[in-house]
Coordinates of C-alpha atoms in Angstrom, one line a residue:
M129 CA 139.1 -67.2 -202.7
N130 CA 140.2 -67.2 -199.2
N131 CA 138.1 -66.1 -196.3
I132 CA 140.2 -62.9 -196.0
V133 CA 140.3 -60.2 -198.8
S134 CA 142.6 -57.2 -199.2
M135 CA 141.4 -53.6 -198.7
A136 CA 142.4 -53.0 -202.4
W137 CA 140.0 -55.7 -203.5
V138 CA 137.2 -54.3 -201.3
K139 CA 137.7 -50.9 -202.9
E140 CA 137.2 -52.4 -206.2
Q141 CA 133.8 -53.9 -205.0
I142 CA 132.3 -50.5 -204.0
G143 CA 129.1 -49.9 -205.9
A144 CA 128.9 -53.5 -207.3
P145 CA 125.3 -54.5 -207.5
D146 CA 126.0 -58.1 -206.2
V147 CA 128.2 -57.1 -203.2
V148 CA 127.2 -55.9 -199.8
I149 CA 129.9 -54.3 -197.5
A150 CA 129.0 -54.6 -193.9
D151 CA 130.4 -52.5 -191.2
C152 CA 130.4 -54.5 -187.9
R153 CA 132.2 -52.2 -185.6
F154 CA 131.2 -52.6 -182.0
V155 CA 132.7 -51.6 -178.6
L156 CA 131.9 -53.9 -175.7
G157 CA 130.3 -51.8 -172.9
K158 CA 129.5 -49.0 -175.2
P159 CA 126.7 -50.4 -177.3
E160 CA 126.0 -47.2 -179.4
A161 CA 129.7 -46.5 -180.1
G162 CA 129.9 -48.7 -183.2
R163 CA 126.8 -47.2 -184.9
E164 CA 127.9 -43.7 -184.0
A165 CA 131.4 -44.4 -185.6
Y166 CA 129.5 -45.8 -188.7
E167 CA 127.3 -42.8 -189.0
A168 CA 130.3 -40.5 -188.7
S169 CA 132.4 -42.3 -191.4
H170 CA 132.3 -45.7 -193.2
I171 CA 133.2 -47.3 -196.5
P172 CA 130.9 -45.9 -199.2
G173 CA 127.8 -48.0 -199.7
A174 CA 128.5 -50.0 -196.4
V175 CA 125.5 -51.1 -194.2
Y176 CA 125.7 -51.4 -190.5
L177 CA 124.9 -54.6 -188.5
D178 CA 125.0 -54.3 -184.8
L179 CA 126.6 -57.1 -182.7
E180 CA 124.0 -57.1 -180.1
K181 CA 120.9 -55.9 -181.9
D182 CA 121.3 -57.9 -185.2
L183 CA 123.9 -60.6 -184.6
S184 CA 122.9 -61.8 -181.1
A185 CA 119.8 -62.6 -179.4
P186 CA 118.8 -60.9 -176.1
V187 CA 120.7 -62.2 -173.0
D188 CA 118.9 -64.8 -171.0
E189 CA 119.8 -67.1 -168.1
H190 CA 121.8 -69.4 -170.3
G191 CA 123.1 -69.0 -173.9
G192 CA 126.1 -66.7 -172.9
R193 CA 126.6 -62.9 -173.2
H194 CA 126.0 -63.0 -177.0
P195 CA 123.5 -65.7 -177.6
L196 CA 123.1 -66.8 -181.3
P197 CA 120.3 -64.8 -182.9
D198 CA 117.1 -66.5 -183.6
I199 CA 117.3 -67.7 -187.4
F200 CA 114.2 -65.9 -188.5
D201 CA 115.2 -62.6 -186.9
L202 CA 118.7 -62.9 -188.3
T203 CA 117.3 -63.5 -191.8
V204 CA 115.1 -60.5 -191.6
A205 CA 118.1 -58.4 -190.5
L206 CA 120.2 -59.7 -193.4
S207 CA 117.3 -59.2 -195.9
R208 CA 116.8 -55.7 -194.7
A209 CA 120.6 -55.1 -195.2
G210 CA 120.2 -56.1 -198.9
I211 CA 121.9 -59.5 -198.3
G212 CA 120.3 -62.3 -200.4
N213 CA 121.5 -65.9 -201.1
E214 CA 123.5 -64.8 -204.1
T215 CA 125.1 -61.7 -202.6
K216 CA 128.8 -61.4 -201.9
V217 CA 129.3 -60.1 -198.4
V218 CA 132.5 -58.4 -197.2
A219 CA 132.5 -57.7 -193.5
Y220 CA 134.9 -55.3 -191.6
D221 CA 135.4 -53.8 -188.2
D222 CA 138.2 -52.0 -186.3
Q223 CA 138.7 -54.7 -183.7
G224 CA 141.1 -56.9 -185.5
G225 CA 138.3 -58.8 -187.3
A226 CA 136.5 -60.2 -184.2
M227 CA 133.1 -58.6 -185.0
A228 CA 133.4 -59.0 -188.7
S229 CA 134.2 -62.7 -188.2
R230 CA 131.0 -63.0 -186.1
L231 CA 129.0 -62.0 -189.3
W232 CA 131.2 -64.4 -191.4
W233 CA 130.4 -67.3 -189.2
L234 CA 126.7 -66.6 -188.9
L235 CA 126.5 -66.5 -192.7
K236 CA 128.4 -69.6 -193.1
Y237 CA 126.1 -71.2 -190.5
L238 CA 123.1 -70.2 -192.6
G239 CA 124.6 -71.8 -195.7
H240 CA 125.9 -68.7 -197.3
E241 CA 129.3 -69.3 -198.9
Q242 CA 130.3 -65.9 -200.5
V243 CA 131.2 -64.1 -197.3
Y244 CA 134.7 -62.6 -196.6
V245 CA 136.5 -60.6 -193.8
M246 CA 138.4 -57.4 -195.0
D247 CA 142.1 -57.6 -193.9
E248 CA 143.4 -54.9 -191.4
G249 CA 140.1 -53.2 -190.8
F250 CA 138.7 -49.7 -191.0
D251 CA 141.3 -47.8 -189.3
A252 CA 144.0 -49.1 -191.8
W253 CA 141.5 -48.3 -194.6
T254 CA 141.4 -44.6 -193.6
H255 CA 145.2 -44.5 -193.0
A256 CA 145.6 -45.8 -196.5
G257 CA 143.6 -43.0 -197.8
Y258 CA 140.8 -45.1 -199.2
P259 CA 137.4 -43.3 -199.7
V260 CA 135.0 -42.8 -196.7
T261 CA 131.6 -41.2 -196.4
D262 CA 129.0 -40.3 -193.7
E263 CA 126.1 -41.0 -196.1
V264 CA 123.8 -43.7 -194.7
I265 CA 122.0 -45.8 -197.5
E266 CA 118.9 -47.6 -197.4
P267 CA 119.3 -50.8 -199.3
A268 CA 116.5 -52.4 -201.1
P269 CA 115.4 -55.4 -199.1
V270 CA 115.9 -58.8 -200.7
K271 CA 115.0 -62.4 -199.7
F272 CA 117.4 -64.5 -197.7
L273 CA 116.6 -68.2 -197.2
A274 CA 118.7 -70.0 -194.5
V275 CA 119.9 -73.6 -195.0
V276 CA 121.3 -74.0 -191.5
E277 CA 124.6 -76.0 -191.2
H278 CA 124.0 -77.6 -187.9
S279 CA 127.4 -79.3 -188.0
M280 CA 129.2 -76.1 -187.4
L281 CA 127.8 -75.7 -184.0
V282 CA 128.0 -77.5 -180.7
E283 CA 125.7 -77.0 -177.5
M284 CA 126.7 -77.0 -173.8
D285 CA 125.4 -80.6 -173.3
Q286 CA 127.4 -81.8 -176.2
V287 CA 130.6 -80.2 -174.6
Q288 CA 129.8 -81.8 -171.5
E289 CA 129.6 -85.3 -173.0
L290 CA 132.8 -84.8 -174.8
L291 CA 135.0 -83.8 -171.9
G292 CA 137.9 -86.0 -171.6
K293 CA 137.0 -88.1 -174.7
E294 CA 139.5 -88.9 -177.4
G295 CA 139.4 -87.4 -180.7
V296 CA 138.3 -84.0 -179.5
T297 CA 140.4 -80.8 -179.1
L298 CA 138.9 -77.9 -177.3
I299 CA 140.4 -74.5 -177.9
D300 CA 139.9 -71.5 -175.7
S301 CA 140.4 -68.3 -177.6
R302 CA 140.7 -65.8 -174.8
E303 CA 143.9 -64.3 -173.5
A304 CA 146.1 -66.4 -171.4
P305 CA 145.4 -64.8 -168.0
R306 CA 141.7 -65.3 -168.5
Y307 CA 142.2 -68.8 -169.7
R308 CA 144.4 -69.7 -166.7
G309 CA 141.8 -68.1 -164.3
E310 CA 144.3 -65.4 -163.1
A311 CA 142.0 -62.6 -164.2
E312 CA 138.4 -62.3 -165.2
P313 CA 137.3 -58.8 -166.0
I314 CA 134.0 -59.7 -167.7
D315 CA 132.4 -63.0 -166.5
R316 CA 131.4 -64.1 -163.0
A317 CA 133.8 -67.0 -162.7
A318 CA 137.5 -67.3 -163.8
G319 CA 139.2 -70.3 -165.4
H320 CA 138.4 -72.5 -168.5
I321 CA 136.5 -75.6 -169.5
P322 CA 138.6 -78.7 -168.3
G323 CA 140.8 -80.0 -171.1
A324 CA 140.8 -77.0 -173.2
I325 CA 144.1 -75.6 -174.6
N326 CA 144.7 -71.9 -175.1
R327 CA 145.1 -70.3 -178.5
F328 CA 144.6 -66.5 -178.2
W329 CA 142.7 -65.4 -181.2
K330 CA 144.9 -62.3 -181.7
D331 CA 147.9 -64.4 -182.4
G332 CA 146.3 -65.0 -185.8
L333 CA 147.2 -61.5 -186.7
S334 CA 150.7 -60.1 -187.5
A335 CA 152.2 -57.2 -185.4
S336 CA 150.9 -54.9 -188.1
G337 CA 147.3 -56.1 -187.5
S338 CA 146.8 -58.0 -190.8
W339 CA 145.9 -61.5 -190.9
K340 CA 148.6 -64.1 -191.0
D341 CA 148.4 -66.3 -194.2
G342 CA 147.6 -70.0 -194.3
A343 CA 151.1 -71.2 -193.8
E344 CA 151.6 -69.0 -190.6
Q345 CA 148.2 -70.0 -189.2
A346 CA 149.2 -73.7 -189.8
E347 CA 152.3 -73.0 -187.7
R348 CA 150.1 -71.7 -184.8
F349 CA 148.2 -75.0 -184.8
S350 CA 151.0 -77.4 -185.9
D351 CA 150.6 -79.4 -182.7
L352 CA 147.1 -80.2 -183.4
D353 CA 145.7 -83.3 -185.2
K354 CA 143.7 -82.4 -188.3
N355 CA 141.8 -85.8 -187.9
R356 CA 140.3 -84.7 -184.5
D357 CA 137.1 -82.6 -184.1
I358 CA 138.0 -79.1 -183.1
I359 CA 135.7 -77.2 -180.8
V360 CA 136.5 -73.5 -180.4
Y361 CA 135.1 -71.2 -177.8
C362 CA 135.8 -67.8 -176.0
G363 CA 134.0 -65.6 -173.5
S364 CA 130.8 -65.2 -175.4
G365 CA 131.2 -66.8 -178.8
V366 CA 132.4 -63.8 -180.7
T367 CA 136.3 -63.7 -180.5
A368 CA 136.2 -67.5 -181.1
T369 CA 135.2 -66.9 -184.7
P370 CA 138.4 -65.5 -185.8
N371 CA 140.0 -68.7 -184.7
V372 CA 137.5 -70.7 -186.7
I373 CA 138.6 -68.7 -189.8
A374 CA 142.4 -69.2 -188.8
L375 CA 141.8 -73.0 -188.5
Q376 CA 140.2 -73.2 -191.8
E377 CA 143.0 -71.2 -193.3
A378 CA 145.2 -73.6 -191.8
G379 CA 143.6 -76.5 -193.5
F380 CA 141.5 -77.9 -190.6
T381 CA 138.0 -79.0 -191.8
N382 CA 136.4 -80.4 -188.6
V383 CA 135.9 -77.1 -186.8
K384 CA 132.8 -76.3 -184.6
L385 CA 131.9 -73.4 -182.5
Y386 CA 130.7 -73.6 -178.9
A387 CA 128.6 -70.4 -179.4
G388 CA 127.6 -69.9 -175.8
S389 CA 131.2 -70.3 -174.8
W390 CA 132.6 -69.5 -171.3
S391 CA 129.8 -67.3 -170.3
D392 CA 127.2 -70.0 -171.1
W393 CA 129.4 -72.8 -169.5
I394 CA 129.5 -71.1 -166.0
S395 CA 125.7 -70.3 -166.2
Y396 CA 125.3 -74.0 -165.2
S397 CA 126.4 -74.5 -161.6
E398 CA 127.2 -78.1 -162.1
N399 CA 129.7 -77.5 -164.8
P400 CA 133.4 -78.0 -163.7
V401 CA 136.0 -75.3 -164.1
A402 CA 139.6 -75.7 -164.5
T403 CA 142.6 -73.2 -163.9
G404 CA 146.2 -73.0 -164.8
D405 CA 147.6 -74.4 -168.1
E406 CA 146.6 -77.7 -169.9
K407 CA 149.7 -79.2 -171.4
K408 CA 148.2 -81.8 -173.8
A409 CA 146.8 -80.7 -177.3

């Protein structure tokens, strides 16, 4: 099975004892909006996982705007949500898959294979007339044991060491104006990590909001060498994760996430900043 599953497939899983559907809706700058939307209406049986309370650690001097959660804290949150090592997990949001992809990546990072992102998202689900409810369930806690896949992650000092090295491609997943340093509405400095190329994460979606298939994703990244290590980042490590999925769908296997991303990079005053376009992939 691919990483992306259809709404029809998800509908068939409602009530299945080995499946947890996770609502990951979240609005940056409005931290309660996602939970409020969940409590008003969600896929029947879905649990809610909060980007900042469950899927991130508290913000500190370094680590970016959405630091990776402590492994123990994350396993507690997953266990409380009814997610065990054998559970199939389907994540959804209404932000094009960005928040759902964060949960997908975290579970993969913890060694959990059976995790998927629902295509199109909750708005499309409701427009299609699929069932919704406001009933909030309390799942029975189960044990989740993490087997951390360290090879999926790079830290800031590793990115520093790799700058300018052959055999590595650094991908910035933000919108082009932010990448080029022409605009920065969120972080305190504009620009990108030197040597990074730009692949806006939303270009992995079609005009209708559905995920492009593997062949279309491969076309997006056709100029990249699959033998090189790929490091993906964004502003805070969240919207980079849809690009990680897209690269996997395109057949890339050496893909790592710089989880702290741009907001972590610029928290170190000695780190260089580039602006404009980088021409070489």
